[in-house]
Structures are given as C-alpha cells and as structure tokens.
XYZ file of N, CA and C in Angstrom:
555
model
N -30.404 254.901 160.932
C -30.616 256.301 160.596
C -32.101 256.616 160.784
N -32.400 257.874 161.004
C -33.780 258.340 161.107
C -34.037 259.222 159.885
N -35.103 258.916 159.154
C -35.333 259.588 157.876
C -36.759 260.127 157.812
N -36.922 261.449 157.919
C -38.238 262.032 157.675
C -38.351 262.413 156.196
N -39.472 262.044 155.576
C -39.710 262.406 154.173
C -40.960 263.265 154.143
N -40.784 264.534 153.752
C -41.891 265.499 153.752
C -42.339 265.757 152.320
N -43.658 265.559 152.083
C -44.266 265.814 150.779
C -45.676 266.322 150.983
N -46.019 267.386 150.282
C -47.389 267.903 150.265
C -47.967 268.099 151.671
N -47.174 268.668 152.562
C -47.663 268.994 153.896
C -47.779 267.807 154.835
N -47.179 266.678 154.477
C -47.195 265.481 155.323
C -45.770 264.939 155.437
N -45.444 264.413 156.605
C -44.127 263.833 156.834
C -44.267 262.389 157.256
N -43.596 261.500 156.536
C -43.491 260.096 156.921
C -42.131 259.924 157.584
N -42.122 259.233 158.728
C -40.893 259.065 159.490
C -40.493 257.592 159.485
N -39.228 257.331 159.112
C -38.718 255.966 159.005
C -37.456 255.799 159.853
N -37.328 254.629 160.441
C -36.094 254.216 161.090
C -35.448 253.200 160.150
N -34.241 253.509 159.683
C -33.559 252.653 158.722
C -32.343 252.048 159.410
N -32.292 250.704 159.439
C -31.202 250.010 160.111
C -30.358 249.206 159.121
N -29.036 249.356 159.255
C -28.128 248.518 158.471
C -27.478 247.463 159.360
N -28.010 247.316 160.574
C -27.498 246.310 161.500
C -28.042 244.926 161.134
N -27.267 243.910 161.452
C -27.680 242.538 161.119
C -28.530 241.896 162.216
N -28.722 242.603 163.339
C -29.595 242.104 164.405
C -30.578 243.205 164.794
N -31.779 242.828 165.247
C -32.744 243.837 165.695
C -32.237 244.521 166.974
N -32.778 245.718 167.250
C -32.413 246.412 168.490
C -33.575 247.293 168.943
N -33.571 247.639 170.227
C -34.567 248.539 170.799
C -33.948 249.922 170.925
N -34.758 250.931 170.671
C -34.285 252.307 170.800
C -35.463 253.206 171.154
N -35.150 254.425 171.494
C -36.156 255.456 171.715
C -36.017 256.481 170.612
N -37.134 256.869 170.009
C -37.121 257.933 169.014
C -37.741 259.164 169.656
N -36.945 260.233 169.713
C -37.399 261.499 170.306
C -37.678 262.490 169.186
N -38.848 263.087 169.225
C -39.217 264.153 168.295
C -39.340 265.440 169.092
N -38.545 266.438 168.735
C -38.554 267.717 169.446
C -38.826 268.823 168.437
N -39.921 269.541 168.662
C -40.296 270.660 167.795
C -39.932 271.939 168.523
N -39.217 272.835 167.843
C -38.806 274.092 168.483
C -38.731 275.208 167.462
N -38.774 276.433 167.994
C -38.543 277.547 167.078
C -37.034 277.720 166.942
N -36.618 278.578 166.042
C -35.200 278.683 165.715
C -34.372 279.369 166.796
N -35.053 279.953 167.786
C -34.339 280.523 168.924
C -34.171 279.489 170.031
N -34.818 278.323 169.874
C -34.666 277.255 170.849
C -35.852 277.030 171.763
N -36.927 277.817 171.606
C -38.112 277.636 172.443
C -38.810 276.336 172.046
N -38.996 275.458 173.018
C -39.624 274.162 172.764
C -41.124 274.322 172.563
N -41.650 273.737 171.481
C -43.081 273.757 171.212
C -43.725 272.415 171.558
N -42.960 271.334 171.433
C -43.472 270.008 171.764
C -42.319 269.012 171.738
N -42.407 268.015 172.624
C -41.410 266.947 172.627
C -42.110 265.645 172.983
N -41.876 264.623 172.165
C -42.450 263.308 172.416
C -41.369 262.254 172.240
N -41.587 261.098 172.855
C -40.676 259.966 172.699
C -41.492 258.712 172.504
N -40.945 257.802 171.727
C -41.581 256.498 171.552
C -40.508 255.423 171.503
N -40.799 254.293 172.125
C -39.894 253.156 172.084
C -40.182 252.369 170.822
N -39.122 251.969 170.133
C -39.296 251.239 168.879
C -38.430 249.984 168.871
N -38.914 248.979 168.164
C -38.145 247.774 167.883
C -37.686 247.889 166.436
N -36.398 248.075 166.253
C -35.854 248.225 164.905
C -35.511 246.857 164.338
N -36.070 246.570 163.188
C -35.800 245.305 162.513
C -34.406 245.339 161.888
N -33.791 244.176 161.780
C -32.471 244.067 161.159
C -32.569 244.330 159.660
N -31.604 245.084 159.139
C -31.485 245.346 157.700
C -32.823 245.728 157.069
N -33.510 246.693 157.711
C -34.849 247.055 157.232
C -35.151 248.515 157.510
N -36.181 248.973 156.846
C -36.746 250.297 157.086
C -38.087 250.102 157.786
N -38.250 250.744 158.933
C -39.478 250.626 159.717
C -40.192 251.971 159.724
N -41.430 252.003 159.248
C -42.195 253.250 159.262
C -42.687 253.496 160.680
N -42.369 254.681 161.209
C -42.727 255.030 162.584
C -44.015 255.829 162.662
N -44.410 256.446 161.559
C -45.640 257.227 161.572
C -45.698 258.197 160.421
N -46.870 258.799 160.288
C -47.089 259.839 159.278
C -47.795 260.992 159.965
N -47.325 262.219 159.709
C -47.800 263.394 160.428
C -48.095 264.527 159.449
N -49.146 265.275 159.728
C -49.406 266.489 158.958
C -48.480 267.579 159.487
N -48.251 268.609 158.674
C -47.455 269.743 159.146
C -48.071 270.332 160.408
N -49.389 270.487 160.426
C -50.060 271.076 161.592
C -49.789 270.257 162.850
N -49.804 268.932 162.732
C -49.552 268.070 163.887
C -48.109 268.229 164.382
N -47.167 268.357 163.467
C -45.771 268.525 163.862
C -45.490 269.932 164.379
N -46.064 270.942 163.745
C -45.743 272.332 164.076
C -46.238 272.766 165.452
N -47.318 272.187 165.942
C -47.867 272.544 167.259
C -48.038 274.058 167.412
N -48.609 274.674 166.402
C -48.890 276.105 166.466
C -47.752 276.984 166.000
N -46.597 276.427 165.757
C -45.471 277.223 165.279
C -45.634 277.563 163.802
N -44.959 278.623 163.372
C -44.989 279.013 161.968
C -43.952 278.185 161.201
N -44.327 277.745 160.023
C -43.435 276.910 159.216
C -42.089 277.598 158.971
N -42.083 278.898 158.787
C -40.858 279.618 158.445
C -39.836 279.660 159.579
N -40.283 279.525 160.825
C -39.303 279.612 161.916
C -39.394 278.448 162.902
N -39.790 277.284 162.390
C -39.881 276.092 163.233
C -39.058 274.972 162.610
N -38.454 274.162 163.464
C -37.650 273.020 163.027
C -38.049 271.811 163.864
N -38.050 270.642 163.234
C -38.301 269.387 163.936
C -36.977 268.634 164.032
N -36.651 268.198 165.235
C -35.431 267.434 165.473
C -35.829 266.006 165.829
N -35.282 265.045 165.102
C -35.554 263.629 165.340
C -34.264 262.957 165.788
N -34.311 262.254 166.912
C -33.143 261.557 167.433
C -33.483 260.108 167.717
N -32.555 259.219 167.406
C -32.648 257.816 167.808
C -31.672 257.661 168.971
N -32.205 257.199 170.111
C -31.402 257.089 171.327
C -31.327 255.618 171.727
N -30.106 255.150 171.888
C -29.885 253.772 172.303
C -28.922 253.788 173.490
N -29.339 253.160 174.588
C -28.527 253.118 175.815
C -28.087 254.516 176.244
N -29.016 255.493 176.148
C -28.736 256.854 176.590
C -27.879 257.678 175.654
N -27.556 257.151 174.485
C -26.679 257.841 173.538
C -27.398 258.058 172.217
N -27.280 259.269 171.657
C -27.888 259.565 170.359
C -27.061 258.869 169.277
N -27.704 257.952 168.543
C -26.997 257.198 167.500
C -27.389 257.655 166.095
N -28.461 258.452 165.995
C -28.865 259.019 164.698
C -29.629 260.308 164.978
N -29.465 261.273 164.072
C -30.056 262.601 164.277
C -30.419 263.182 162.911
N -31.563 263.844 162.847
C -31.960 264.496 161.593
C -32.831 265.708 161.918
N -32.592 266.802 161.218
C -33.418 268.004 161.351
C -34.305 268.129 160.125
N -35.567 268.491 160.364
C -36.528 268.689 159.282
C -36.988 270.135 159.295
N -36.889 270.792 158.147
C -37.353 272.164 157.978
C -38.648 272.131 157.182
N -39.484 273.120 157.395
C -40.806 273.150 156.767
C -40.846 274.088 155.569
N -39.753 274.202 154.876
C -39.678 275.025 153.679
C -38.258 275.031 153.160
N -38.082 275.573 151.962
C -36.747 275.696 151.383
C -36.011 276.839 152.077
N -34.694 276.835 151.973
C -33.855 277.780 152.724
C -34.296 279.233 152.591
N -34.637 279.668 151.378
C -34.968 281.091 151.199
C -36.292 281.487 151.843
N -37.123 280.507 152.228
C -38.402 280.832 152.883
C -38.310 280.778 154.406
N -37.165 280.340 154.924
C -37.020 280.191 156.373
C -36.605 281.501 157.030
N -37.120 281.725 158.214
C -36.775 282.916 158.995
C -35.583 282.566 159.890
N -34.447 282.300 159.250
C -33.245 281.935 159.998
C -32.789 283.110 160.854
N -32.325 282.841 162.082
C -31.821 283.931 162.925
C -30.703 284.676 162.203
N -30.794 286.000 162.187
C -29.812 286.812 161.463
C -28.431 286.746 162.099
N -28.385 286.519 163.401
C -27.108 286.357 164.091
C -27.240 285.166 165.030
N -26.924 283.970 164.536
C -27.143 282.779 165.349
C -26.251 282.671 166.583
N -25.207 283.477 166.663
C -24.330 283.435 167.831
C -23.377 282.251 167.815
N -22.729 282.049 166.671
C -21.735 280.975 166.558
C -20.528 281.270 167.442
N -20.012 280.220 168.068
C -18.865 280.371 168.957
C -17.917 279.193 168.732
N -16.624 279.484 168.688
C -15.607 278.448 168.521
C -14.716 278.410 169.758
N -14.427 277.197 170.210
C -13.542 277.005 171.358
C -12.529 275.923 171.002
N -11.254 276.253 171.141
C -10.196 275.277 170.847
C -9.981 274.384 172.055
N -9.833 273.091 171.807
C -9.623 272.109 172.866
C -8.484 271.176 172.452
N -8.012 270.396 173.385
C -6.974 269.384 173.122
C -5.767 269.969 172.378
N -5.290 271.115 172.861
C -4.095 271.766 172.291
C -4.224 272.010 170.784
N -5.438 272.353 170.345
C -5.657 272.691 168.943
C -6.036 271.528 168.060
N -6.228 270.349 168.644
C -6.613 269.189 167.847
C -8.129 269.085 167.660
N -8.879 269.802 168.492
C -10.337 269.763 168.432
C -10.889 271.179 168.479
N -11.870 271.425 167.636
C -12.563 272.711 167.603
C -14.015 272.453 167.970
N -14.473 273.013 169.097
C -15.865 272.865 169.524
C -16.647 274.080 169.025
N -17.676 273.814 168.214
C -18.517 274.866 167.665
C -19.876 274.794 168.358
N -20.363 275.942 168.817
C -21.683 276.010 169.444
C -22.430 277.206 168.871
N -23.728 277.244 169.169
C -24.573 278.311 168.637
C -25.670 278.647 169.639
N -25.955 279.936 169.793
C -27.025 280.357 170.709
C -28.400 280.119 170.092
N -28.501 280.268 168.779
C -29.744 280.030 168.056
C -29.459 279.053 166.923
N -30.498 278.626 166.228
C -30.297 277.687 165.145
C -29.335 278.265 164.110
N -28.355 277.470 163.729
C -27.401 277.855 162.683
C -27.429 276.754 161.628
N -27.838 277.108 160.441
C -27.955 276.134 159.354
C -26.772 276.280 158.403
N -26.221 275.142 157.986
C -25.112 275.163 157.032
C -23.869 275.843 157.575
N -23.472 275.512 158.807
C -22.266 276.107 159.400
C -21.051 275.651 158.597
N -20.194 276.616 158.278
C -19.003 276.333 157.475
C -17.770 276.849 158.206
N -16.768 275.980 158.348
C -15.500 276.324 158.987
C -14.469 276.541 157.890
N -13.766 277.681 157.948
C -12.790 277.993 156.902
C -11.526 278.537 157.547
N -10.383 278.108 157.057
C -9.090 278.600 157.526
C -8.341 279.345 156.432
N -9.073 279.850 155.452
C -8.444 280.622 154.390
C -7.413 279.815 153.641
N -6.182 280.328 153.553
C -5.121 279.670 152.786
C -4.404 278.575 153.576
N -4.715 278.457 154.868
C -4.062 277.419 155.664
C -4.622 276.051 155.320
N -3.740 275.075 155.300
C -4.151 273.704 155.025
C -4.622 273.066 156.329
N -5.876 272.620 156.358
C -6.423 271.963 157.544
C -7.461 270.940 157.111
N -7.305 269.725 157.594
C -8.289 268.675 157.351
C -9.226 268.608 158.549
N -10.533 268.603 158.263
C -11.544 268.613 159.320
C -12.345 267.323 159.293
N -12.769 266.866 160.460
C -13.576 265.642 160.528
C -15.009 265.889 160.083
N -15.392 267.145 159.924
C -16.737 267.473 159.451
C -16.830 268.945 159.108
N -17.816 269.266 158.278
C -18.064 270.650 157.903
C -19.455 270.696 157.277
N -20.022 271.871 157.125
C -21.344 272.047 156.521
C -22.399 271.274 157.307
N -22.642 271.699 158.530
C -23.586 271.038 159.421
C -24.544 272.064 160.019
N -25.632 271.590 160.592
C -26.605 272.443 161.274
C -26.434 272.275 162.774
N -26.648 273.364 163.514
C -26.576 273.322 164.971
C -27.871 273.860 165.566
N -28.433 273.120 166.494
C -29.597 273.593 167.237
C -29.139 274.546 168.334
N -30.036 275.400 168.821
C -29.668 276.327 169.901
C -29.109 275.572 171.108
N -27.960 276.019 171.596
C -27.344 275.420 172.769
C -26.591 274.135 172.495
N -26.634 273.638 171.270
C -25.960 272.407 170.902
C -24.508 272.712 170.536
N -23.627 271.715 170.664
C -22.252 271.875 170.195
C -21.838 270.629 169.427
N -20.798 270.815 168.642
C -20.217 269.701 167.900
C -18.699 269.835 167.996
N -18.023 268.714 168.191
C -16.561 268.708 168.246
C -16.026 268.249 166.896
N -15.162 269.063 166.312
C -14.571 268.792 165.004
C -13.069 268.565 165.203
N -12.581 267.417 164.750
C -11.139 267.154 164.798
C -10.458 267.980 163.704
N -9.351 268.610 164.065
C -8.591 269.453 163.139
C -7.187 268.874 163.004
N -6.794 268.589 161.770
C -5.461 268.077 161.485
C -4.778 269.082 160.561
N -3.743 269.734 161.077
C -3.062 270.762 160.291
C -1.600 270.862 160.713
N -0.763 271.262 159.766
C 0.643 271.511 160.086
C 0.822 272.935 160.610
N -0.206 273.766 160.480
C -0.133 275.144 160.972
C -0.191 275.155 162.497
N 0.451 276.147 163.101
C 0.425 276.246 164.561
C -0.930 276.803 165.020
N -1.231 276.611 166.286
C -2.537 276.996 166.835
C -2.796 278.496 166.687
N -1.796 279.320 166.910
C -1.985 280.772 166.781
C -2.408 281.143 165.359
N -1.804 280.518 164.376
C -2.162 280.791 162.978
C -3.573 280.312 162.673
N -3.915 279.120 163.175
C -5.275 278.595 162.970
C -6.312 279.525 163.599
N -6.043 279.972 164.824
C -6.971 280.879 165.512
C -7.168 282.165 164.718
N -6.069 282.704 164.203
C -6.139 283.969 163.458
C -6.889 283.809 162.140
N -6.777 282.651 161.508
C -7.382 282.445 160.187
C -8.823 281.949 160.250
N -9.246 281.403 161.374
C -10.568 280.788 161.499
C -11.697 281.760 161.154
N -12.576 281.290 160.270
C -13.770 282.053 159.922
C -14.958 281.084 159.957
N -15.975 281.438 160.739
C -17.204 280.651 160.836
C -18.320 281.398 160.121
N -19.023 280.709 159.248
C -20.184 281.303 158.590
C -21.317 280.280 158.608
N -22.504 280.758 158.278
C -23.651 279.858 158.167
C -24.483 280.293 156.968
N -25.517 279.536 156.689
C -26.370 279.819 155.537
C -26.921 281.241 155.576
N -27.224 281.746 156.749
C -27.779 283.100 156.843
C -26.792 284.141 156.319
N -25.491 283.910 156.498
C -24.486 284.836 155.961
C -24.527 284.845 154.439
N -24.722 283.679 153.839
C -24.805 283.556 152.386
C -26.063 284.248 151.862
N -27.186 284.006 152.533
C -28.453 284.619 152.124
C -28.381 286.142 152.241
N -27.800 286.639 153.340
C -27.667 288.087 153.513
C -26.754 288.690 152.462
N -25.673 287.990 152.089
C -24.753 288.481 151.062
C -25.449 288.545 149.710
N -26.276 287.546 149.410
C -26.998 287.509 148.130
C -28.027 288.647 148.051
N -28.726 288.927 149.145
C -29.755 289.968 149.097
C -29.127 291.361 149.103
N -27.853 291.479 149.530
C -27.167 292.779 149.534
C -26.662 293.153 148.148
N -26.605 292.190 147.235
C -26.088 292.464 145.881
C -27.068 293.267 145.061
C-alpha cells in the first residue's frame, strides 16, 4: 500500500508491504487540479522491503502543490509493478468543506457484461462517489470511492433485479451533492 501522512503542512510518504519477499516497483506522484490539469508528475524506482514500511520521502505542501491552490489540488500516488497499478491513494490538502470540489463532476455510468458490471467514470474529480439502486437489492463489489478526471472504475453488480429495473433505479451521487444539499438547508 502507499500511505501519505499529512501533518502541519508536511507529508510523509510510506510504502507499506505485507509481502513476504522484497520487490521492485515504481512510485508515481501526480499533482493535478480537480479538473484534471496536470501540475507536476514524478516517478521513482523503489525497493520494497518484505513485511515492512519504507519511508519514501517527506514533502512540504508547497513542494507538492507546485503552485496550485490547496483548495482545488489533489495529489495522486500510485505504486506500479510490471506496468500495473497495485496500490493507489489520493491526498487532499484540506478537509472536505474547504475543498473547491467541481460542482458538476460529470459522472457517467455504463453497463457492461449484460448488467454484471457497472463502469463509472467522471470528467472532473468526483469525491465520495455513491451508487444507489433505491429499494432494489443489489450487492456491489465497491462503493464510496473517489475518481480522478478521465478515470473509470468497474464495479461488479449482483442482483436478482433485471437490467431494465437496475438502469431505471440507478442514482449516482458524490460528496459535492451532499455538500450542496447541506448548504441549501
């Protein structure tokens, strides 16, 4: 896993391995605004120790932000092994109510595999995406996740309801919908 710990304007970055053997990986740090504009991207090769936490570095907010404003910038950390992302973490530079989350992130749902998979994508950063089928019973392989601009996630859907009913009941929301509802009260 990749674990950034942010305190007092500084972030310590750790690679945490539960594997019983060491391995080599690339750690990619990508700083972007919430619309997806890249501010900086770096990569470093790391030797991950077995069953250990390895400190990869310590960074000031200014060093990570690269001129971006804390309220609308996100840091994405990925561990890449053999060309595949094996760990991912997003770091925000403030609590949810201080972030300038896109008011309309552009969430999109696409049904695949005859209704067994739901692909969710977003045009802009979407934090705390929530999939809901109302009164229909549906088990999902994941929920309550963040999506970077242009990113997608495939969610397995297990339900006795037919695809037409699932499509009609599907409701996608994100943290910004909750924040907007709270401020409208």
